[in-house]
XYZ file of C-alpha atoms in Angstrom:
635
model
C 16.448 3.256 3.377
C 17.605 5.930 1.937
C 18.811 9.337 2.666
C 15.840 10.794 1.108
C 13.401 8.398 2.318
C 15.017 9.300 6.101
C 14.714 12.832 6.013
C 11.018 12.881 4.044
C 10.802 10.424 7.291
C 11.801 12.923 9.965
C 10.767 15.963 7.742
C 6.902 13.909 8.475
C 7.404 13.291 11.843
C 7.321 16.934 12.365
C 4.047 17.437 10.876
C 2.327 14.597 12.561
C 1.332 13.385 15.931
C 1.145 14.822 19.326
C 3.598 17.951 18.218
C 1.129 18.827 15.305
C -0.719 21.842 16.097
C -4.220 23.216 15.912
C -3.102 25.647 13.933
C -1.107 22.634 11.424
C -3.778 20.564 11.421
C -6.035 23.239 10.728
C -4.293 24.111 7.746
C -3.960 20.508 6.737
C -7.986 19.783 6.410
C -8.267 23.087 4.161
C -5.907 21.689 2.404
C -7.994 18.451 2.118
C -11.084 20.789 1.493
C -9.517 22.165 -1.536
C -8.071 19.347 -3.545
C -12.653 17.728 -3.243
C -13.284 20.514 -3.979
C -11.257 21.451 -6.770
C -10.051 18.301 -8.623
C -12.725 16.194 -6.806
C -10.230 13.063 -4.794
C -11.884 13.263 -1.059
C -8.767 11.872 0.625
C -10.747 12.877 4.336
C -10.738 9.600 4.126
C -6.865 8.096 4.900
C -5.093 7.687 7.353
C -4.236 11.320 9.254
C -0.981 9.789 9.599
C 0.049 8.301 5.775
C -1.442 11.089 3.911
C 0.177 13.833 5.812
C 3.482 11.457 5.603
C 3.306 11.184 1.496
C 1.974 14.992 1.243
C 5.479 15.979 3.834
C 7.108 14.583 1.142
C 5.845 16.883 -1.368
C 6.252 19.681 0.262
C 9.949 19.118 1.428
C 10.735 18.237 -2.828
C 9.153 21.616 -3.222
C 10.847 23.510 -0.129
C 7.272 24.485 0.786
C 7.707 25.073 5.127
C 3.549 24.480 5.618
C 0.879 23.702 4.613
C -0.589 26.845 3.634
C 2.732 27.242 1.555
C 1.851 24.180 -0.231
C -1.513 25.484 -0.899
C -0.460 27.887 -2.135
C 1.723 25.979 -5.136
C -1.743 24.637 -6.438
C -3.045 26.752 -6.654
C -0.706 28.684 -9.094
C 1.125 24.951 -10.847
C -2.105 22.709 -12.165
C 1.068 19.795 -12.611
C 1.698 19.734 -9.441
C -1.356 17.982 -8.835
C -0.129 14.599 -11.372
C 2.915 15.070 -8.802
C 0.722 15.224 -5.356
C -1.240 12.075 -6.497
C 1.617 10.341 -7.245
C 2.679 10.350 -4.805
C -0.529 9.914 -2.430
C -1.962 7.369 -4.463
C 1.759 5.077 -4.209
C 0.543 1.955 -7.023
C 3.122 -0.685 -6.069
C 1.541 -3.936 -7.524
C 3.155 -7.105 -9.426
C 1.886 -10.343 -10.847
C -0.023 -13.465 -7.925
C 1.131 -10.911 -5.532
C 1.275 -13.104 -1.917
C 2.097 -16.960 -4.106
C 0.667 -18.498 -1.624
C -2.773 -17.153 -1.040
C -2.992 -17.087 -4.660
C -2.205 -20.597 -5.297
C -5.672 -21.080 -2.746
C -7.267 -19.754 -5.437
C -7.248 -20.933 -8.199
C -6.958 -24.908 -6.436
C -9.845 -24.047 -3.897
C -11.918 -20.521 -3.758
C -11.879 -20.221 -7.900
C -13.727 -24.012 -8.653
C -16.294 -23.707 -5.204
C -17.234 -20.523 -7.367
C -17.863 -22.012 -10.451
C -18.902 -25.500 -9.379
C -22.658 -23.925 -8.333
C -22.588 -21.757 -11.631
C -24.982 -23.760 -14.280
C -22.855 -23.582 -18.136
C -22.374 -20.417 -19.927
C -24.015 -18.322 -16.674
C -21.828 -15.429 -16.101
C -18.666 -15.020 -14.170
C -18.838 -11.731 -12.759
C -15.085 -10.398 -10.759
C -13.968 -7.022 -9.297
C -10.660 -5.530 -8.874
C -11.376 -2.786 -6.717
C -7.434 -0.275 -7.147
C -6.042 -2.475 -9.443
C -3.233 0.133 -10.137
C -1.406 -0.989 -12.996
C -3.105 -3.729 -13.668
C -1.374 -5.900 -13.221
C -3.496 -8.010 -10.796
C -6.512 -7.808 -12.705
C -4.899 -9.101 -15.770
C -3.746 -12.486 -13.017
C -7.736 -13.034 -12.313
C -7.677 -13.583 -15.829
C -5.159 -15.973 -16.191
C -6.051 -17.593 -12.844
C -10.203 -18.114 -15.255
C -9.027 -18.498 -18.271
C -6.823 -21.485 -16.370
C -9.696 -23.382 -14.702
C -12.593 -22.402 -17.623
C -10.256 -22.522 -20.441
C -9.677 -19.575 -23.281
C -12.746 -19.912 -25.043
C -15.602 -20.574 -22.327
C -13.427 -18.362 -20.208
C -14.248 -15.012 -23.569
C -17.278 -16.135 -23.429
C -18.621 -15.847 -19.485
C -16.663 -13.602 -17.715
C -15.809 -10.034 -16.662
C -13.111 -8.551 -15.081
C -13.774 -5.362 -13.462
C -10.481 -3.278 -12.685
C -10.624 0.195 -11.103
C -8.974 2.748 -9.384
C -8.285 6.632 -9.117
C -5.620 7.226 -10.305
C -6.010 7.994 -14.354
C -2.747 7.809 -14.743
C -2.244 3.951 -13.494
C -5.301 3.268 -15.758
C -4.099 4.882 -18.740
C -0.991 2.426 -18.369
C -3.182 -0.645 -17.622
C -5.649 -0.391 -20.602
C -2.158 -0.563 -22.770
C -1.696 -3.948 -21.064
C 2.383 -4.149 -21.216
C 4.474 -5.090 -19.139
C 8.729 -5.665 -19.325
C 10.129 -9.434 -19.282
C 11.118 -8.772 -15.665
C 8.222 -7.778 -14.600
C 7.101 -11.050 -15.683
C 8.578 -13.547 -14.078
C 6.550 -14.369 -11.092
C 3.870 -15.967 -13.427
C 4.025 -19.549 -13.757
C 5.965 -21.765 -15.935
C 4.315 -21.191 -19.918
C 1.650 -18.424 -18.529
C 3.802 -16.131 -20.561
C 3.813 -17.474 -23.730
C 0.242 -18.589 -23.119
C -1.573 -14.835 -22.833
C 1.135 -12.683 -23.853
C 2.560 -11.658 -27.351
C 6.033 -10.512 -27.383
C 6.657 -6.710 -28.765
C 9.725 -5.781 -29.490
C 11.662 -5.628 -26.237
C 7.959 -5.950 -23.958
C 4.895 -7.929 -23.524
C 1.578 -7.500 -24.820
C -1.738 -9.216 -22.917
C -3.546 -11.468 -25.319
C -6.163 -8.664 -27.306
C -8.697 -11.438 -27.485
C -8.967 -12.177 -23.605
C -8.126 -7.821 -23.450
C -11.583 -7.109 -24.512
C -12.551 -9.375 -21.245
C -10.724 -6.457 -18.351
C -13.103 -3.468 -17.899
C -11.195 -0.581 -16.539
C -11.995 2.798 -15.408
C -12.028 5.080 -12.135
C -13.961 4.266 -9.103
C -14.088 5.890 -5.319
C -14.553 3.291 -3.446
C -14.831 5.844 -0.780
C -17.713 8.083 -2.642
C -19.070 6.575 -5.944
C -21.753 2.498 -5.910
C -19.820 -0.100 -6.249
C -20.587 -2.891 -9.312
C -23.430 -5.682 -7.902
C -23.255 -8.733 -9.064
C -19.750 -10.516 -8.443
C -18.652 -13.068 -7.313
C -15.749 -12.581 -6.850
C -14.466 -8.884 -5.230
C -10.596 -8.497 -4.691
C -9.290 -5.318 -2.934
C -6.189 -5.916 -2.022
C -3.456 -3.946 0.215
C -6.127 -0.625 -0.476
C -8.143 -0.643 3.093
C -5.431 -0.308 4.904
C -4.898 3.282 3.890
C -7.899 4.583 5.751
C -9.485 4.690 8.551
C -11.790 2.930 10.617
C -15.047 4.942 9.643
C -14.508 4.488 5.911
C -13.055 1.388 5.656
C -16.461 0.768 6.931
C -18.055 2.162 5.165
C -16.886 0.375 1.980
C -16.757 -2.811 4.112
C -20.645 -1.882 4.088
C -21.051 -1.910 0.281
C -18.500 -4.440 -0.660
C -21.186 -6.430 1.151
C -23.995 -5.120 -0.677
C -22.229 -5.947 -4.294
C -21.122 -9.603 -3.420
C -24.002 -12.917 -4.645
C -25.192 -14.526 -1.771
C -22.177 -17.272 -2.768
C -19.261 -14.490 -3.138
C -16.208 -14.600 -2.136
C -14.093 -10.492 -0.938
C -9.912 -11.707 -1.331
C -7.999 -8.632 0.796
C -4.587 -8.052 1.788
C -2.258 -9.362 4.249
C -1.979 -6.972 6.426
C -5.993 -6.433 6.087
C -7.840 -8.689 9.186
C -11.656 -7.468 8.595
C -11.519 -9.289 13.370
C -14.126 -5.744 13.617
C -16.778 -7.286 11.389
C -18.212 -10.375 11.977
C -21.042 -9.169 11.003
C -20.346 -8.499 7.488
C -17.980 -11.199 6.563
C -17.027 -14.320 8.238
C -14.280 -15.803 7.325
C -13.048 -19.054 4.556
C -9.021 -18.481 5.479
C -8.219 -15.935 7.796
C -4.061 -16.490 6.980
C -4.706 -15.852 3.600
C -7.661 -13.676 3.872
C -10.230 -14.941 2.505
C -13.667 -14.047 3.595
C -17.587 -14.846 2.714
C -20.560 -12.943 3.543
C -21.852 -13.639 7.165
C -25.014 -14.607 6.200
C -23.857 -17.833 4.852
C -23.689 -19.102 8.904
C -25.358 -21.646 9.651
C -27.543 -20.329 12.792
C -26.780 -23.961 14.886
C -22.974 -23.248 13.858
C -22.328 -25.231 10.878
C -20.692 -23.539 7.729
C -22.694 -24.401 5.168
C -19.192 -24.246 3.088
C -16.663 -21.567 2.177
C -18.695 -20.666 -1.211
C -21.753 -21.674 0.255
C -24.340 -24.581 -1.808
C -27.671 -24.006 -3.932
C -30.923 -24.134 -1.789
C -34.360 -24.588 -2.621
C -36.468 -21.599 -1.925
C -38.937 -23.101 0.702
C -35.052 -23.819 3.029
C -33.752 -21.028 2.882
C -37.350 -19.610 4.387
C -36.986 -22.038 7.016
C -33.403 -20.659 7.401
C -34.798 -17.118 7.402
C -37.457 -17.566 10.647
C -34.536 -20.059 12.458
C -32.708 -16.767 12.532
C -35.774 -14.761 13.453
C -36.237 -17.337 15.695
C -32.385 -16.851 17.354
C -32.905 -13.250 16.777
C -35.636 -11.867 19.285
C -35.140 -15.104 21.882
C -35.992 -14.407 25.584
C -33.489 -15.676 25.799
C -29.420 -14.318 25.385
C -27.985 -17.159 23.158
C -24.684 -17.872 21.825
C -23.787 -20.292 19.156
C -20.225 -21.187 18.691
C -18.631 -23.560 16.277
C -17.104 -26.624 16.768
C -13.709 -25.021 15.361
C -14.903 -22.768 18.964
C -15.078 -18.844 16.989
C -18.429 -17.281 17.804
C -20.870 -17.786 14.959
C -24.066 -15.607 15.737
C -25.531 -14.197 18.770
C -28.660 -13.165 19.217
C -30.064 -9.062 20.228
C -30.478 -10.110 23.613
C -27.033 -10.780 24.030
C -26.099 -8.383 22.393
C -28.195 -6.117 25.292
C -27.070 -8.302 27.956
C -23.280 -9.841 27.606
C -22.256 -7.012 25.619
C -21.367 -8.861 22.852
C -21.116 -6.747 19.312
C -19.882 -7.248 15.589
C -16.470 -7.424 16.586
C -16.603 -10.111 19.063
C -18.112 -12.816 15.633
C -15.463 -14.948 14.566
C -13.213 -15.089 17.164
C -12.647 -17.842 19.968
C -15.069 -17.454 22.334
C -12.949 -18.906 25.231
C -11.048 -15.039 24.251
C -14.213 -13.228 24.565
C -14.203 -11.202 28.143
C -17.240 -13.025 29.025
C -15.365 -16.181 29.405
C -12.717 -14.457 31.938
C -15.812 -12.222 33.517
C -18.277 -15.173 34.384
C -16.094 -17.606 36.911
C -16.728 -21.012 35.942
C -18.064 -20.396 32.187
C -14.771 -21.033 30.291
C -14.081 -24.888 32.171
C -17.924 -25.443 31.792
C -18.476 -25.001 27.899
C -15.282 -26.870 28.208
C -15.980 -29.438 29.823
C -19.102 -29.369 27.861
C -17.453 -30.093 24.115
C -14.727 -32.754 26.209
C -18.340 -35.030 27.630
C -21.123 -33.880 24.755
C -23.500 -33.430 27.618
C -25.341 -30.286 28.442
C -24.443 -28.537 31.842
C -26.238 -25.995 33.920
C -24.477 -22.839 35.872
C -26.619 -21.480 38.011
C -26.423 -17.881 38.996
C -23.451 -16.505 37.889
C -22.052 -13.044 38.312
C -21.543 -11.391 35.538
C -20.632 -7.658 36.345
C -22.129 -5.766 33.281
C -20.508 -2.220 34.723
C -19.104 -0.108 37.491
C -22.788 -0.585 38.751
C -24.732 -2.870 37.873
C -24.819 -6.231 38.032
C -25.976 -9.557 36.815
C -26.692 -12.739 37.409
C -27.723 -15.736 35.233
C -28.960 -19.630 34.845
C -26.358 -20.525 32.387
C -27.090 -23.761 29.673
C -24.583 -24.636 27.485
C -25.608 -27.342 25.164
C -23.379 -29.902 22.769
C -25.409 -28.965 19.298
C -26.147 -32.060 17.039
C -23.569 -33.367 14.687
C -20.684 -35.153 15.304
C -17.334 -33.808 14.384
C -13.541 -35.280 14.392
C -12.907 -31.154 15.725
C -14.776 -30.691 18.017
C -18.619 -30.052 18.848
C -20.676 -27.054 18.364
C -22.203 -25.598 21.491
C -24.886 -23.029 22.299
C -25.081 -21.338 25.569
C -28.112 -19.822 26.853
C -28.284 -17.330 29.479
C -30.968 -17.244 31.424
C -31.321 -13.543 33.054
C -32.036 -14.248 36.509
C -30.908 -11.117 38.840
C -34.369 -9.714 39.906
C -34.990 -12.889 41.481
C -31.153 -12.800 43.471
C -32.366 -9.285 44.943
C -35.073 -10.119 45.613
C -33.977 -12.545 47.814
C -31.122 -10.755 48.821
C -33.307 -7.270 49.938
C -35.325 -10.377 51.678
C -32.092 -11.737 53.567
C -31.147 -7.940 54.081
C -34.850 -7.582 56.410
C -34.722 -10.931 58.437
C -31.142 -10.262 59.312
C -31.859 -6.281 60.129
C -28.134 -5.968 61.512
C -26.148 -3.527 61.703
C -22.942 -4.964 61.563
C -24.216 -7.626 59.117
C -25.297 -4.451 56.599
C -21.530 -3.462 57.061
C -19.744 -6.171 56.078
C -22.118 -6.546 52.315
C -21.165 -2.985 51.759
C -17.351 -3.894 52.374
C -18.110 -6.439 49.923
C -19.914 -4.868 47.563
C -17.321 -2.143 47.443
C -14.037 -4.730 47.062
C -16.425 -6.105 44.230
C -16.773 -3.058 42.579
C -13.103 -2.397 42.904
C -12.235 -5.698 40.973
C -14.569 -5.351 38.524
C -12.721 -2.076 36.845
C -9.694 -2.708 37.752
C -10.733 -5.566 34.950
C -12.686 -3.305 33.337
C -9.737 -1.007 32.884
C -7.163 -3.536 31.844
C -10.216 -5.285 29.581
C -10.042 -1.734 27.745
C -6.285 -1.433 28.012
C -5.292 -5.457 26.387
C -7.682 -3.881 23.432
C -6.603 -0.218 23.027
C -2.656 -1.761 22.433
C -5.099 -5.022 20.168
C -6.292 -2.315 18.307
C -1.842 -0.839 17.599
C -0.898 -3.573 16.818
C -3.234 -3.401 13.785
C -2.594 -0.088 13.173
C 0.836 -0.319 13.189
C 0.911 -3.297 10.889
C -0.893 -1.946 8.562
C 2.040 1.253 9.394
C 5.111 -1.336 8.433
C 2.938 -2.566 5.130
C 2.611 1.279 4.132
C 5.902 1.790 4.915
C 6.396 -0.910 2.241
C 5.259 -0.558 -0.087
C 6.559 3.675 -0.014
C 10.114 1.570 -0.031
C 10.016 -0.101 -2.857
C 7.640 2.992 -5.191
C 11.174 4.659 -4.344
C 13.594 1.367 -5.154
C 12.029 1.518 -8.521
C 11.939 5.227 -8.678
C 15.727 4.928 -8.008
C 16.512 1.858 -10.312
C 15.336 4.297 -13.123
C 17.489 7.119 -12.383
C 20.167 4.552 -12.655
C 19.399 3.364 -15.241
C 18.718 7.121 -17.231
C 22.587 7.834 -15.007
C 24.375 4.415 -16.861
C 22.435 5.488 -20.193
C 23.933 8.936 -20.225
C 27.182 8.053 -19.293
C 27.852 5.744 -22.197
C 26.995 8.804 -24.367
C 29.066 11.014 -22.645
C 32.357 8.644 -23.420
C 31.013 7.778 -27.020
C 31.705 11.751 -27.237
C 34.625 11.934 -25.153
C 36.384 9.135 -26.914
C 34.736 11.219 -30.516
C 36.535 14.230 -29.463
C 39.426 12.730 -27.766
C 40.148 11.009 -30.985
C 39.361 14.109 -34.073
C 41.967 16.155 -31.832
C 44.007 12.941 -31.890
C 44.989 12.755 -36.139
C 44.501 17.291 -36.671
C 47.977 17.375 -37.811
C 48.378 20.644 -36.528
C 48.582 21.385 -32.557
C 45.509 22.702 -30.823
C 45.125 24.563 -27.809
C 41.934 24.818 -26.103
C 41.616 27.486 -23.491
C 38.856 28.863 -21.266
C 38.150 32.741 -20.480
C 40.421 32.191 -17.983
C 43.601 31.337 -20.117
C 43.213 27.974 -18.243
C 43.991 25.137 -20.301
C 41.241 22.606 -20.965
C 42.064 20.523 -24.298
C 45.876 19.737 -25.516
C 46.937 16.990 -28.574
C 48.726 15.002 -29.692
C 50.662 17.295 -32.180
C 50.825 19.775 -29.330
C 52.662 17.566 -27.008
C 55.314 16.114 -29.687
C 56.129 20.060 -30.697
C 56.990 21.344 -26.918
C 57.202 18.627 -25.274
C 54.480 18.883 -23.124
C 52.280 15.714 -21.984
C 48.374 16.534 -21.906
C 47.371 15.939 -18.266
C 50.972 17.752 -17.933
C 49.168 21.243 -19.474
C 45.400 20.933 -19.234
C 44.415 22.639 -16.069
C 47.942 25.098 -16.501
C 47.792 29.011 -17.504
C 48.869 28.878 -21.607
C 51.331 32.230 -20.362
C 53.032 29.831 -17.714
C 53.627 26.846 -19.742
C 56.738 26.628 -20.009
C 57.922 25.940 -23.446
C 59.692 27.603 -25.994
C 57.233 29.970 -27.398
C 56.744 33.769 -26.893
C 53.291 33.486 -25.146
C 53.455 37.092 -24.366
C 52.099 37.798 -28.359
C 49.631 34.997 -27.719
C 47.820 36.993 -25.398
C 46.205 39.747 -27.514
C 45.560 37.789 -30.223
C 43.387 35.411 -27.591
C 42.495 38.179 -25.893
C 40.746 40.076 -29.016
C 38.934 36.691 -29.997
C 36.790 36.839 -26.318
C 36.027 39.777 -26.061
C 33.632 39.022 -29.017
C 35.770 40.854 -31.935
C 36.993 37.997 -33.636
C 40.101 36.555 -35.034
C 42.283 38.443 -37.308
C 42.215 37.912 -41.382
C 46.241 36.642 -41.311
C 47.581 34.467 -39.518
C 50.080 34.822 -36.728
C 53.354 34.289 -37.948
C 56.464 33.545 -34.058
C 59.888 31.540 -34.265
C 59.745 29.429 -31.844
C 61.597 26.787 -29.922
C 59.829 23.011 -30.117
C 61.558 20.663 -27.781
C 64.169 18.948 -30.229
C 65.684 22.623 -29.212
C 65.227 23.842 -32.474
C 63.454 26.815 -33.740
C 60.863 27.036 -35.877
C 58.587 28.919 -37.737
C 54.704 28.296 -36.234
C 51.923 29.728 -38.487
C 49.379 30.283 -35.279
C 45.611 31.572 -36.268
C 43.329 31.808 -33.236
C 38.823 31.536 -33.512
C 36.269 31.561 -31.025
C 34.928 28.478 -28.383
C 31.544 29.231 -28.849
C 28.674 28.030 -26.546
C 25.186 28.130 -26.638
C 24.423 31.730 -25.790
C 26.416 32.467 -28.700
C 29.112 34.167 -26.056
C 32.260 33.145 -26.281
C 33.712 30.351 -24.177
C 36.815 30.609 -24.459
C 39.236 30.485 -27.919
C 40.777 27.488 -29.938
C 44.928 28.146 -30.656
C 45.517 26.084 -33.739
C 49.319 25.890 -34.014
C 51.160 25.357 -37.224
C 54.554 24.706 -38.209
C 55.977 25.901 -41.763
C 59.986 25.155 -41.413
C 62.710 25.328 -39.145
C 63.098 29.958 -39.462
C 66.095 30.861 -40.968
C 69.106 32.220 -38.734
């Protein structure tokens, strides 16, 4: 991190987190509302910590102390909008980022997308948040490799969208430097790009298949009927509510066999009802409605089914959904595939638990013996009953279930899929307790029972608190991962800016060196002694002829006052002549002739002329003194 980045983080920290007061919070929200109403950019769905940090960076650069002051700057300076959006919309991208994920896309996912399609059937791909276009052109090259160039042009459309118009303009140019293409596999650059001077341009015939346009994922409608939707490292900038809204749109946009490809910082653990993982490590997901209710997956992309088969599956789904028994289905990979409405109402298994390992659910910890029963069924492949298992749904309510754990048909080397049926026997258990209490009618036994119930309630509350703390910790860790990824991309963006500044500085230094060499060559070639002074008569230049005349080197003379130089010239006679030139009176018509003693001790006669050194403001910024030796002076 550079010093500037550290200052930005320190400034952002002072306007973020617990230290942000109600007044500052109101000013910040007012700023976001102004951006939405005046420019159509809705940042209200972005994570507050991230958006505040980026705005704070611009505030520091324009020296605005508060959000209200920065709002005034935006209202006065329309150019500041562009600078702000370039800062907030971090356009860090590259060709085939995360090579392992792109290898799996090319080798596994794309062939499975193409397999069920008939010859000539179209393929639709959407790159959401495409930045400067590298990702969209990368997708085009992957499909071109899989189909061949001719079939790719006939069948594939790659839609690429972003909210940043400047980034889209750069993407439409499709021109990149050789350094930006280094991550491409061998041969891809020559096969898909054409050299244009020192840069490379994407082939124009393939470029027509890549369509760029502006789309705000938060506000605009999605592109539909997609086979592949790629949205990498974009969702991590949005808050949880906005993420859910965008993911529902993604779910609607995908075909039945469509695939969602996310960035490495995005997990979707809390959206199991919309998407199920194909490869969680590399962030490939499919629509959740492609999982068989029995727990057996239908493949990463899915197979073609007949209309009758789909109707049967839908009936099975409806029957499971409305079953009066709470039912949970676990795949052979020990991942929760589905749970019906009764399970959600009684056991609290929500969409957050779909896609998680069954043994990690709170349910396994809160029902004694359930985990061991589940593992016995998987190991022995035989049904097992657990009677009157106790489940504390809340601190004030405890339910009892007869649990049947059943292995599902089908043999798998990885394990056995399992269904768990929970029959609510709470009412019968309570009736039995009431009958026993009526028979006993013993105050002491009743007090002991009451004490036991209180202890159980205390224990349940402690367990509930512990589970909630663990859930909070998990969410904080996920948020931290996303923040670190955001910071990493911000640092990369800053490094790119510094690299560009360094290149420009080296170019200008080279130009300055050439100018200095040229000036030194010109002054050295003159046969007239040349001395240049500023308005304070401090020597700025001293050529070689002046060195020969007075025996004083350039490094000894430059920086000294002209009248203080120890040379054989009556410099006080130069003072009025130089002063007239500096005051703008102009040089005299005739040069000043004066006798002097050169470095060899000989008396010489000099013709001295003084000219103004005129700067950009057309005012004298110094004087040029020319000393031409006429010959030896007469005695």
